Amino acid sequence: MADALELALRLVLVLGAFLVLPLLVGQTEHKVMAHMQSRVGPMYAGGFHGWAQLIADGVKFAQKEDVVPAAADGAVFRLAPAVAMVPYLVVLVAIPIGPGLVGQELDIGLFFVLAVMGVGVLGTLMAGWASANKYSLLGGMRVAAQLMAYELPFVLAAVSPAMAARTLSLSGIVEAWEPWWLIWQLPGLVVFFVAGLAELQRPPFDMPVADSELVFGPYTEYTGLRFALFLLAEYAGIVVLAALTTVLFLGGWQGPFADQLGWLWSLTKIGVVALLVVWLRVAVPRLRADQLQRLAWQALVPIALFQLALTSAVGVWNG
Amino acid sequence: MPTAAAASIFPRLTRMDGYYGSYVPVLAIIVVGAVLVTAMFLGNRLLRPSRPSPEKQLTYESGVDPVGTGWAQIHLRYYVFAYLYVVFAVDAVFLFPWATVYAGLGWVTVGEMGVFIGIIAVGLVYAWRKGVLAWT
């Protein structure tokens, strides 16, 4: 019975994190991006500096009519937002934010996390195809091409900390982490983060949804709550990417007073990485699809392979 | 006690410490996700209006009537992307278990993995030079 209660508590915490953290990132993006562009951003909803803007958005989305185009493949079209969103919830269950503070410790946590994250892209592809819209289809094709570009460097870079820690357990990787990883795992960190941005289709890699070319790419035909779920999936994706970067490369909960304040260290590092994601959206112009391919094959993959060679050499050297 | 009865029927599933037991929360969170989405859609159905009209359900094409169908013919060459993707997915499956044990096995295993990744990388470079990965 105690097991079941504890399981329920863990699930509630994971669900809470899934529902709250993406909104925090979204609101931060609203305000930070605004100030970076010499605007003030939302100021009215909730009174104090528009803190409730995303809640107001959510209430509005929930009341909007759900339009399914007559030409669309209805069942796939309706299911796609769920397929895009739920994987990020599932991933969160395996990410540790403190010693023992994890939804469920998995022996092959890293492998599990990467596998489940891959499913999220499927939702976007489903949306692109099922919409029966030319913009959506083109966006979907770009997603598929983008998938090829980032998946290889993403996985190769993720293997590197696992090799250094000699475990696939995410908690194990954090425990094995030492500050000097920041230096010799730096190439892997950069590749992982950039490839992760491409996976999330975040600027500067948002050509699948490029608004000036494709309206909103695969999401063009979506309205109301289903549209909101895609947005939620994007911001949950930022949280997951930031959390994985933290766990794999930035030492997770490690820091002064890690035993008591470990969770705070984790959340702080996740917040900083998420802020960097927002910053890049403001600072870097969108790449073209072929530029991403070139970046991936000519820069990310070679750097990731170099990192693998370096990590294996250091690992064998230390025996 | 219901949990005891369940434990006797599914001992490997209800023990949280066993190998399969560690995936019970994963299954549970998938169920939670499904329930969450269902609840959202049900709540949405109660709150939203529904007044479909042919104009509203027309495919969006920047305000003009859509031309032809949205499902265009796609160059068959595109399936090469899918093949490459599968190759690297399989590559990753081998790479991950290797990453946990390579250090104890010494330089030979590093060389072997280098050969393995090298062959795939050569294939990738070949595909790239053939223009398969070009965006046209």
CSV table of C-alpha atoms in Angstrom, one decimal:
chain,number,residue,atom,x,y,z
A,1,MET,CA,0.0,0.0,0.0
A,2,ALA,CA,2.9,2.3,0.9
A,3,ASP,CA,4.4,1.5,-2.5
A,4,ALA,CA,1.2,2.5,-4.3
A,5,LEU,CA,0.9,5.7,-2.3
A,6,GLU,CA,4.5,6.6,-3.1
A,7,LEU,CA,4.0,5.8,-6.7
A,8,ALA,CA,0.9,8.0,-6.8
A,9,LEU,CA,2.9,10.8,-5.2
A,10,ARG,CA,5.7,10.5,-7.7
A,11,LEU,CA,3.3,10.5,-10.6
A,12,VAL,CA,1.5,13.6,-9.2
A,13,LEU,CA,4.8,15.4,-8.9
A,14,VAL,CA,5.8,14.5,-12.4
A,15,LEU,CA,2.4,15.6,-13.8
A,16,GLY,CA,2.7,18.8,-11.8
A,17,ALA,CA,6.2,19.5,-13.2
A,18,PHE,CA,4.9,18.8,-16.7
A,19,LEU,CA,2.0,21.2,-16.3
A,20,VAL,CA,3.8,24.0,-14.5
A,21,LEU,CA,7.4,24.1,-15.8
A,22,PRO,CA,6.5,24.6,-19.5
A,23,LEU,CA,4.2,27.5,-18.5
A,24,LEU,CA,7.0,29.1,-16.5
A,25,VAL,CA,9.3,28.8,-19.5
A,26,GLY,CA,6.6,30.2,-21.8
A,27,GLN,CA,5.9,33.2,-19.5
A,28,THR,CA,9.6,33.8,-19.2
A,29,GLU,CA,10.0,33.7,-22.9
A,30,HIS,CA,7.1,36.3,-23.2
A,31,LYS,CA,8.8,38.7,-20.8
A,32,VAL,CA,12.5,38.1,-21.6
A,33,MET,CA,12.0,38.2,-25.3
A,34,ALA,CA,10.0,41.4,-25.0
A,35,HIS,CA,12.6,43.1,-22.9
A,36,MET,CA,15.4,41.9,-25.3
A,37,GLN,CA,13.4,43.6,-28.1
A,38,SER,CA,12.7,46.8,-26.1
A,39,ARG,CA,9.1,45.9,-25.5
A,40,VAL,CA,7.4,45.2,-22.2
A,41,GLY,CA,5.5,42.1,-23.2
A,42,PRO,CA,2.2,41.1,-21.6
A,43,MET,CA,1.2,43.6,-18.8
A,44,TYR,CA,-2.5,43.1,-18.1
A,45,ALA,CA,-3.5,39.5,-17.4
A,46,GLY,CA,-3.3,38.9,-13.6
A,47,GLY,CA,-2.3,42.4,-12.8
A,48,PHE,CA,1.4,42.2,-11.9
A,49,HIS,CA,3.4,42.3,-15.1
A,50,GLY,CA,1.0,40.0,-16.9
A,51,TRP,CA,2.0,37.0,-14.9
A,52,ALA,CA,-1.3,35.1,-15.8
A,53,GLN,CA,-1.0,35.6,-19.5
A,54,LEU,CA,-0.6,32.0,-20.4
A,55,ILE,CA,-3.4,30.9,-18.0
A,56,ALA,CA,-5.6,33.4,-19.8
A,57,ASP,CA,-4.4,31.9,-23.1
A,58,GLY,CA,-5.2,28.4,-21.9
A,59,VAL,CA,-8.8,29.5,-20.8
A,60,LYS,CA,-9.3,31.0,-24.2
A,61,PHE,CA,-8.0,28.0,-26.1
A,62,ALA,CA,-10.3,25.7,-24.2
A,63,GLN,CA,-13.3,27.6,-25.4
A,64,LYS,CA,-12.4,27.8,-29.0
A,65,GLU,CA,-14.2,25.8,-31.7
A,66,ASP,CA,-12.4,22.7,-32.8
A,67,VAL,CA,-12.3,22.9,-36.6
A,68,VAL,CA,-11.3,19.8,-38.6
A,69,PRO,CA,-10.9,20.5,-42.3
A,70,ALA,CA,-13.3,18.4,-44.4
A,71,ALA,CA,-10.3,17.3,-46.6
A,72,ALA,CA,-8.2,16.1,-43.6
A,73,ASP,CA,-7.7,12.6,-42.4
A,74,GLY,CA,-9.9,13.1,-39.3
A,75,ALA,CA,-8.7,10.4,-36.9
A,76,VAL,CA,-5.0,11.0,-37.4
A,77,PHE,CA,-5.5,14.8,-37.4
A,78,ARG,CA,-7.3,14.6,-34.0
A,79,LEU,CA,-4.7,12.2,-32.5
A,80,ALA,CA,-1.6,14.1,-33.6
A,81,PRO,CA,-1.5,16.7,-30.8
A,82,ALA,CA,-1.6,13.9,-28.1
A,83,VAL,CA,1.2,12.0,-29.8
A,84,ALA,CA,3.3,15.1,-29.9
A,85,MET,CA,2.7,16.0,-26.2
A,86,VAL,CA,2.5,12.8,-24.1
A,87,PRO,CA,6.1,11.5,-24.9
A,88,TYR,CA,7.5,14.6,-23.1
A,89,LEU,CA,5.4,13.7,-20.0
A,90,VAL,CA,6.7,10.1,-20.2
A,91,VAL,CA,10.3,11.3,-20.5
A,92,LEU,CA,10.0,13.5,-17.4
A,93,VAL,CA,9.3,10.4,-15.3
A,94,ALA,CA,12.9,9.2,-15.8
A,95,ILE,CA,14.8,12.5,-15.2
A,96,PRO,CA,16.3,12.9,-11.8
A,97,ILE,CA,16.4,16.3,-10.2
A,98,GLY,CA,17.9,15.3,-6.8
A,99,PRO,CA,19.5,12.3,-5.1
A,100,GLY,CA,16.7,9.8,-5.2
A,101,LEU,CA,14.3,12.5,-6.4
A,102,VAL,CA,13.1,10.9,-9.6
A,103,GLY,CA,9.8,9.6,-10.9
A,104,GLN,CA,11.4,6.3,-11.6
A,105,GLU,CA,15.0,5.3,-11.7
A,106,LEU,CA,15.7,3.3,-14.8
A,107,ASP,CA,18.8,1.2,-15.5
A,108,ILE,CA,18.8,2.3,-19.1
A,109,GLY,CA,17.4,5.7,-18.4
A,110,LEU,CA,19.4,7.5,-21.1
A,111,PHE,CA,18.4,5.1,-23.8
A,112,PHE,CA,14.8,5.2,-22.7
A,113,VAL,CA,14.7,9.0,-22.7
A,114,LEU,CA,16.2,9.3,-26.2
A,115,ALA,CA,13.8,6.6,-27.5
A,116,VAL,CA,10.7,8.2,-26.1
A,117,MET,CA,11.7,11.7,-27.2
A,118,GLY,CA,11.9,10.4,-30.7
A,119,VAL,CA,8.2,9.6,-30.6
A,120,GLY,CA,7.2,13.2,-30.1
A,121,VAL,CA,8.3,14.1,-33.6
A,122,LEU,CA,5.9,11.6,-34.9
A,123,GLY,CA,3.0,13.8,-33.8
A,124,THR,CA,4.3,16.6,-36.0
A,125,LEU,CA,4.7,14.3,-38.9
A,126,MET,CA,1.2,13.0,-38.4
A,127,ALA,CA,-0.1,16.6,-38.3
A,128,GLY,CA,1.7,17.5,-41.4
A,129,TRP,CA,0.4,14.6,-43.4
A,130,ALA,CA,-3.2,14.4,-42.0
A,131,SER,CA,-4.0,18.1,-42.5
A,132,ALA,CA,-4.2,17.7,-46.3
A,133,ASN,CA,-2.9,21.2,-46.6
A,134,LYS,CA,0.0,22.2,-48.8
A,135,TYR,CA,1.7,24.3,-46.1
A,136,SER,CA,1.3,21.5,-43.6
A,137,LEU,CA,2.7,18.9,-46.0
A,138,LEU,CA,5.8,21.1,-46.8
A,139,GLY,CA,6.3,21.7,-43.1
A,140,GLY,CA,6.0,17.9,-42.5
A,141,MET,CA,8.6,17.2,-45.1
A,142,ARG,CA,11.0,19.7,-43.6
A,143,VAL,CA,10.4,18.0,-40.2
A,144,ALA,CA,11.4,14.6,-41.7
A,145,ALA,CA,14.5,16.0,-43.3
A,146,GLN,CA,15.4,17.8,-40.1
A,147,LEU,CA,15.0,14.6,-38.2
A,148,MET,CA,17.8,13.0,-40.3
A,149,ALA,CA,20.1,16.0,-39.7
A,150,TYR,CA,20.0,16.2,-35.9
A,151,GLU,CA,19.3,12.6,-34.8
A,152,LEU,CA,22.7,11.3,-35.4
A,153,PRO,CA,24.7,14.1,-33.7
A,154,PHE,CA,22.1,14.1,-30.9
A,155,VAL,CA,22.5,10.4,-30.1
A,156,LEU,CA,26.3,10.4,-30.6
A,157,ALA,CA,26.7,13.4,-28.2
A,158,ALA,CA,24.4,11.8,-25.6
A,159,VAL,CA,26.5,8.6,-25.6
A,160,SER,CA,29.6,10.6,-24.5
A,161,PRO,CA,28.7,11.2,-20.9
A,162,ALA,CA,27.4,7.7,-20.6
A,163,MET,CA,30.8,6.5,-21.7
A,164,ALA,CA,32.5,8.8,-19.2
A,165,ALA,CA,30.3,7.6,-16.3
A,166,ARG,CA,30.1,4.0,-17.6
A,167,THR,CA,26.4,3.7,-17.0
A,168,LEU,CA,23.2,4.5,-18.8
A,169,SER,CA,21.4,5.4,-15.6
A,170,LEU,CA,20.8,9.1,-15.5
A,171,SER,CA,21.3,9.3,-11.7
A,172,GLY,CA,24.5,7.3,-12.2
A,173,ILE,CA,25.7,9.8,-14.7
A,174,VAL,CA,25.1,12.7,-12.4
A,175,GLU,CA,26.8,10.9,-9.5
A,176,ALA,CA,29.9,10.2,-11.7
A,177,TRP,CA,30.0,13.8,-12.9
A,178,GLU,CA,33.0,16.0,-11.9
A,179,PRO,CA,33.5,19.7,-12.7
A,180,TRP,CA,36.3,19.0,-15.2
A,181,TRP,CA,33.6,17.3,-17.4
A,182,LEU,CA,32.6,20.9,-18.2
A,183,ILE,CA,35.9,21.2,-20.2
A,184,TRP,CA,36.5,17.8,-21.8
A,185,GLN,CA,32.8,17.2,-22.5
A,186,LEU,CA,32.3,20.7,-23.8
A,187,PRO,CA,32.2,19.7,-27.5
A,188,GLY,CA,29.6,17.0,-26.7
A,189,LEU,CA,27.6,19.5,-24.7
A,190,VAL,CA,27.4,22.0,-27.6
A,191,VAL,CA,26.5,19.4,-30.1
A,192,PHE,CA,23.8,17.9,-27.8
A,193,PHE,CA,22.2,21.3,-27.2
A,194,VAL,CA,22.3,22.5,-30.8
A,195,ALA,CA,20.9,19.1,-32.1
A,196,GLY,CA,18.3,19.2,-29.3
A,197,LEU,CA,17.2,22.7,-30.5
A,198,ALA,CA,16.7,21.3,-34.0
A,199,GLU,CA,14.7,18.4,-32.6
A,200,LEU,CA,12.4,20.8,-30.9
A,201,GLN,CA,12.1,22.9,-34.0
A,202,ARG,CA,13.0,25.9,-32.0
A,203,PRO,CA,14.5,29.0,-33.6
A,204,PRO,CA,17.0,29.2,-35.3
A,205,PHE,CA,15.9,25.7,-36.5
A,206,ASP,CA,12.2,26.5,-36.9
A,207,MET,CA,12.0,26.2,-40.7
A,208,PRO,CA,9.2,23.5,-40.5
A,209,VAL,CA,7.0,26.1,-39.0
A,210,ALA,CA,8.6,29.2,-40.6
A,211,ASP,CA,5.7,31.6,-40.4
A,212,SER,CA,6.8,33.8,-43.3
A,213,GLU,CA,7.0,30.9,-45.7
A,214,LEU,CA,4.6,28.2,-44.5
A,215,VAL,CA,2.1,30.0,-42.3
A,216,PHE,CA,2.6,27.7,-39.4
A,217,GLY,CA,3.8,24.5,-41.1
A,218,PRO,CA,2.3,21.3,-39.9
A,219,TYR,CA,0.1,23.2,-37.4
A,220,THR,CA,-1.5,25.5,-39.9
A,221,GLU,CA,-5.0,23.8,-39.8
A,222,TYR,CA,-5.1,23.4,-36.1
A,223,THR,CA,-7.4,25.5,-33.8
A,224,GLY,CA,-8.3,25.8,-30.2
A,225,LEU,CA,-7.1,23.2,-27.7
A,226,ARG,CA,-5.4,20.9,-30.2
A,227,PHE,CA,-3.2,23.9,-31.3
A,228,ALA,CA,-2.5,24.6,-27.6
A,229,LEU,CA,-1.4,21.1,-27.1
A,230,PHE,CA,1.2,21.5,-29.8
A,231,LEU,CA,2.5,24.7,-28.1
A,232,LEU,CA,2.5,22.9,-24.7
A,233,ALA,CA,4.5,20.1,-26.3
A,234,GLU,CA,7.1,22.6,-27.6
A,235,TYR,CA,7.6,24.2,-24.2
A,236,ALA,CA,7.6,20.8,-22.5
A,237,GLY,CA,10.3,19.9,-25.0
A,238,ILE,CA,12.4,22.9,-23.9
A,239,VAL,CA,12.1,21.7,-20.3
A,240,VAL,CA,13.1,18.2,-21.2
A,241,LEU,CA,16.0,19.3,-23.3
A,242,ALA,CA,17.2,21.7,-20.6
A,243,ALA,CA,16.8,18.9,-18.0
A,244,LEU,CA,18.7,16.4,-20.1
A,245,THR,CA,21.5,18.9,-20.8
A,246,THR,CA,21.7,19.5,-17.1
A,247,VAL,CA,21.7,15.9,-16.1
A,248,LEU,CA,24.2,14.7,-18.8
A,249,PHE,CA,26.6,17.6,-19.0
A,250,LEU,CA,26.1,20.1,-16.2
A,251,GLY,CA,26.2,17.8,-13.2
A,252,GLY,CA,22.5,17.8,-12.4
A,253,TRP,CA,22.0,18.3,-8.6
A,254,GLN,CA,25.8,18.6,-7.9
A,255,GLY,CA,26.8,21.8,-6.2
A,256,PRO,CA,27.4,23.2,-2.7
A,257,PHE,CA,25.0,21.6,-0.1
A,258,ALA,CA,23.9,19.1,-2.8
A,259,ASP,CA,22.3,16.8,-0.2
A,260,GLN,CA,19.8,19.4,1.0
A,261,LEU,CA,19.6,21.8,-2.0
A,262,GLY,CA,20.3,19.3,-4.9
A,263,TRP,CA,16.8,19.8,-6.4
A,264,LEU,CA,17.3,23.6,-6.3
A,265,TRP,CA,20.6,23.2,-8.2
A,266,SER,CA,18.9,21.1,-10.8
A,267,LEU,CA,16.1,23.5,-11.3
A,268,THR,CA,18.5,26.5,-11.4
A,269,LYS,CA,20.6,24.8,-14.1
A,270,ILE,CA,17.5,23.8,-16.0
A,271,GLY,CA,16.3,27.4,-15.8
A,272,VAL,CA,19.5,28.8,-17.1
A,273,VAL,CA,19.6,26.4,-20.1
A,274,ALA,CA,15.9,27.2,-20.9
A,275,LEU,CA,16.8,30.9,-20.7
A,276,LEU,CA,19.6,30.2,-23.3
A,277,VAL,CA,17.0,28.6,-25.5
A,278,VAL,CA,14.9,31.8,-25.4
A,279,TRP,CA,17.9,34.0,-25.9
A,280,LEU,CA,18.9,32.1,-29.0
A,281,ARG,CA,15.4,32.6,-30.5
A,282,VAL,CA,15.9,36.4,-30.2
A,283,ALA,CA,19.5,36.5,-31.2
A,284,VAL,CA,19.9,34.2,-34.1
A,285,PRO,CA,18.1,34.4,-37.5
A,286,ARG,CA,16.4,31.3,-38.9
A,287,LEU,CA,18.6,29.0,-40.9
A,288,ARG,CA,17.5,27.6,-44.3
A,289,ALA,CA,16.8,23.9,-44.5
A,290,ASP,CA,19.9,23.2,-46.5
A,291,GLN,CA,22.0,25.3,-44.1
A,292,LEU,CA,20.9,23.0,-41.2
A,293,GLN,CA,21.9,20.0,-43.3
A,294,ARG,CA,25.3,21.5,-43.8
A,295,LEU,CA,25.7,22.4,-40.2
A,296,ALA,CA,24.7,18.9,-39.1
A,297,TRP,CA,26.9,16.9,-41.5
A,298,GLN,CA,29.9,19.2,-41.6
A,299,ALA,CA,30.1,20.4,-38.0
A,300,LEU,CA,27.9,18.6,-35.5
A,301,VAL,CA,28.6,15.0,-36.6
A,302,PRO,CA,32.4,15.4,-36.9
A,303,ILE,CA,32.5,17.2,-33.5
A,304,ALA,CA,30.4,14.5,-31.9
A,305,LEU,CA,32.7,11.8,-33.4
A,306,PHE,CA,35.7,13.7,-32.1
A,307,GLN,CA,34.1,13.8,-28.7
A,308,LEU,CA,33.5,10.1,-28.8
A,309,ALA,CA,37.1,9.4,-29.6
A,310,LEU,CA,38.3,11.7,-26.8
A,311,THR,CA,35.9,10.2,-24.3
A,312,SER,CA,36.9,6.6,-25.2
A,313,ALA,CA,40.6,7.5,-25.1
A,314,VAL,CA,40.3,9.1,-21.6
A,315,GLY,CA,38.1,6.2,-20.4
A,316,VAL,CA,40.5,3.5,-21.5
A,317,TRP,CA,43.4,5.4,-20.2
A,318,ASN,CA,41.8,5.6,-16.8
A,319,GLY,CA,41.2,1.9,-17.0
B,1,MET,CA,-6.0,-6.8,0.9
B,2,PRO,CA,-6.2,-6.1,-2.8
B,3,THR,CA,-2.5,-5.4,-3.3
B,4,ALA,CA,-1.6,-8.8,-1.7
B,5,ALA,CA,-3.9,-10.6,-4.0
B,6,ALA,CA,-2.5,-8.7,-7.0
B,7,ALA,CA,1.0,-9.5,-5.8
B,8,SER,CA,0.3,-13.2,-5.8
B,9,ILE,CA,-1.1,-13.1,-9.3
B,10,PHE,CA,1.4,-10.7,-10.8
B,11,PRO,CA,4.4,-11.0,-8.5
B,12,ARG,CA,6.9,-9.6,-11.1
B,13,LEU,CA,4.7,-6.7,-12.0
B,14,THR,CA,3.7,-5.4,-8.5
B,15,ARG,CA,7.2,-5.6,-7.0
B,16,MET,CA,8.6,-2.1,-7.5
B,17,ASP,CA,12.2,-3.2,-7.2
B,18,GLY,CA,12.3,-5.9,-9.9
B,19,TYR,CA,13.4,-5.3,-13.5
B,20,TYR,CA,9.9,-5.3,-14.8
B,21,GLY,CA,8.7,-3.6,-11.6
B,22,SER,CA,10.7,-0.5,-12.5
B,23,TYR,CA,8.6,-0.1,-15.6
B,24,VAL,CA,5.3,0.0,-13.7
B,25,PRO,CA,5.6,3.7,-13.1
B,26,VAL,CA,6.4,4.2,-16.8
B,27,LEU,CA,3.2,2.4,-17.7
B,28,ALA,CA,1.4,4.4,-15.1
B,29,ILE,CA,2.6,7.7,-16.5
B,30,ILE,CA,1.5,6.7,-20.0
B,31,VAL,CA,-1.9,6.0,-18.6
B,32,VAL,CA,-1.8,9.3,-16.8
B,33,GLY,CA,-0.9,11.0,-20.0
B,34,ALA,CA,-3.8,9.3,-21.9
B,35,VAL,CA,-6.2,10.3,-19.1
B,36,LEU,CA,-4.9,13.8,-19.1
B,37,VAL,CA,-5.4,14.2,-22.9
B,38,THR,CA,-8.9,12.6,-22.7
B,39,ALA,CA,-9.9,14.9,-19.9
B,40,MET,CA,-8.7,17.9,-21.8
B,41,PHE,CA,-10.6,17.0,-24.9
B,42,LEU,CA,-13.8,16.2,-22.9
B,43,GLY,CA,-13.6,19.5,-21.1
B,44,ASN,CA,-13.0,21.2,-24.3
B,45,ARG,CA,-16.0,19.5,-25.8
B,46,LEU,CA,-18.2,20.9,-23.0
B,47,LEU,CA,-16.8,24.4,-23.2
B,48,ARG,CA,-16.5,25.0,-26.9
B,49,PRO,CA,-19.1,25.9,-29.5
B,50,SER,CA,-19.6,23.7,-32.6
B,51,ARG,CA,-21.0,25.4,-35.6
B,52,PRO,CA,-19.4,23.7,-38.6
B,53,SER,CA,-19.9,25.2,-42.1
B,54,PRO,CA,-18.4,24.2,-45.4
B,55,GLU,CA,-16.5,27.5,-45.6
B,56,LYS,CA,-15.0,26.9,-42.2
B,57,GLN,CA,-13.9,23.4,-43.0
B,58,LEU,CA,-12.3,24.4,-46.3
B,59,THR,CA,-8.6,23.8,-46.4
B,60,TYR,CA,-6.7,26.9,-45.6
B,61,GLU,CA,-4.7,28.3,-48.5
B,62,SER,CA,-4.0,31.9,-47.6
B,63,GLY,CA,-7.6,33.0,-48.2
B,64,VAL,CA,-8.2,31.8,-51.7
B,65,ASP,CA,-10.0,28.6,-52.6
B,66,PRO,CA,-7.6,25.6,-52.4
B,67,VAL,CA,-6.2,24.3,-55.7
B,68,GLY,CA,-6.1,20.6,-56.1
B,69,THR,CA,-5.5,18.3,-53.1
B,70,GLY,CA,-3.1,18.8,-50.2
B,71,TRP,CA,-1.7,15.4,-50.6
B,72,ALA,CA,1.0,15.9,-53.2
B,73,GLN,CA,3.0,13.3,-55.0
B,74,ILE,CA,6.4,13.0,-53.4
B,75,HIS,CA,9.7,12.0,-55.1
B,76,LEU,CA,10.3,8.3,-54.3
B,77,ARG,CA,14.0,9.2,-53.5
B,78,TYR,CA,12.7,10.5,-50.2
B,79,TYR,CA,12.5,7.1,-48.7
B,80,VAL,CA,16.3,7.1,-48.6
B,81,PHE,CA,16.0,9.4,-45.6
B,82,ALA,CA,14.0,6.8,-43.8
B,83,TYR,CA,16.6,4.1,-44.6
B,84,LEU,CA,19.4,6.3,-43.3
B,85,TYR,CA,17.4,7.0,-40.2
B,86,VAL,CA,16.9,3.3,-39.5
B,87,VAL,CA,20.6,2.6,-40.0
B,88,PHE,CA,21.5,5.1,-37.3
B,89,ALA,CA,18.8,4.0,-35.0
B,90,VAL,CA,20.3,0.5,-35.1
B,91,ASP,CA,23.8,2.0,-34.7
B,92,ALA,CA,22.6,3.7,-31.5
B,93,VAL,CA,21.2,0.4,-30.1
B,94,PHE,CA,24.8,-1.1,-30.4
B,95,LEU,CA,26.5,2.0,-29.2
B,96,PHE,CA,24.7,2.4,-25.9
B,97,PRO,CA,25.4,-1.0,-24.3
B,98,TRP,CA,29.0,-0.7,-25.5
B,99,ALA,CA,29.4,2.7,-23.8
B,100,THR,CA,29.0,1.1,-20.4
B,101,VAL,CA,31.6,-1.7,-20.7
B,102,TYR,CA,34.3,-0.4,-23.2
B,103,ALA,CA,36.7,0.8,-20.5
B,104,GLY,CA,37.3,-2.6,-19.1
B,105,LEU,CA,38.0,-4.1,-22.5
B,106,GLY,CA,40.8,-1.8,-23.5
B,107,TRP,CA,41.9,-0.3,-26.8
B,108,VAL,CA,40.8,-3.2,-29.0
B,109,THR,CA,37.1,-2.6,-28.4
B,110,VAL,CA,37.5,1.1,-29.0
B,111,GLY,CA,39.2,0.3,-32.4
B,112,GLU,CA,36.4,-2.1,-33.2
B,113,MET,CA,33.7,0.5,-32.5
B,114,GLY,CA,35.7,2.9,-34.5
B,115,VAL,CA,35.6,0.5,-37.5
B,116,PHE,CA,31.9,0.0,-37.0
B,117,ILE,CA,31.1,3.8,-36.8
B,118,GLY,CA,33.6,4.4,-39.6
B,119,ILE,CA,31.9,2.1,-42.0
B,120,ILE,CA,28.6,3.8,-41.3
B,121,ALA,CA,30.2,7.2,-41.6
B,122,VAL,CA,31.7,6.3,-45.0
B,123,GLY,CA,28.2,5.2,-46.1
B,124,LEU,CA,26.9,8.5,-44.9
B,125,VAL,CA,29.5,10.5,-46.7
B,126,TYR,CA,28.7,8.5,-49.9
B,127,ALA,CA,25.0,9.3,-49.5
B,128,TRP,CA,25.8,12.9,-48.9
B,129,ARG,CA,28.1,13.2,-52.0
B,130,LYS,CA,25.5,11.5,-54.1
B,131,GLY,CA,23.3,14.4,-53.2
B,132,VAL,CA,20.7,12.3,-51.3
B,133,LEU,CA,20.7,14.6,-48.4
B,134,ALA,CA,20.5,17.8,-50.5
B,135,TRP,CA,17.4,19.8,-50.1
B,136,THR,CA,15.7,20.2,-53.5
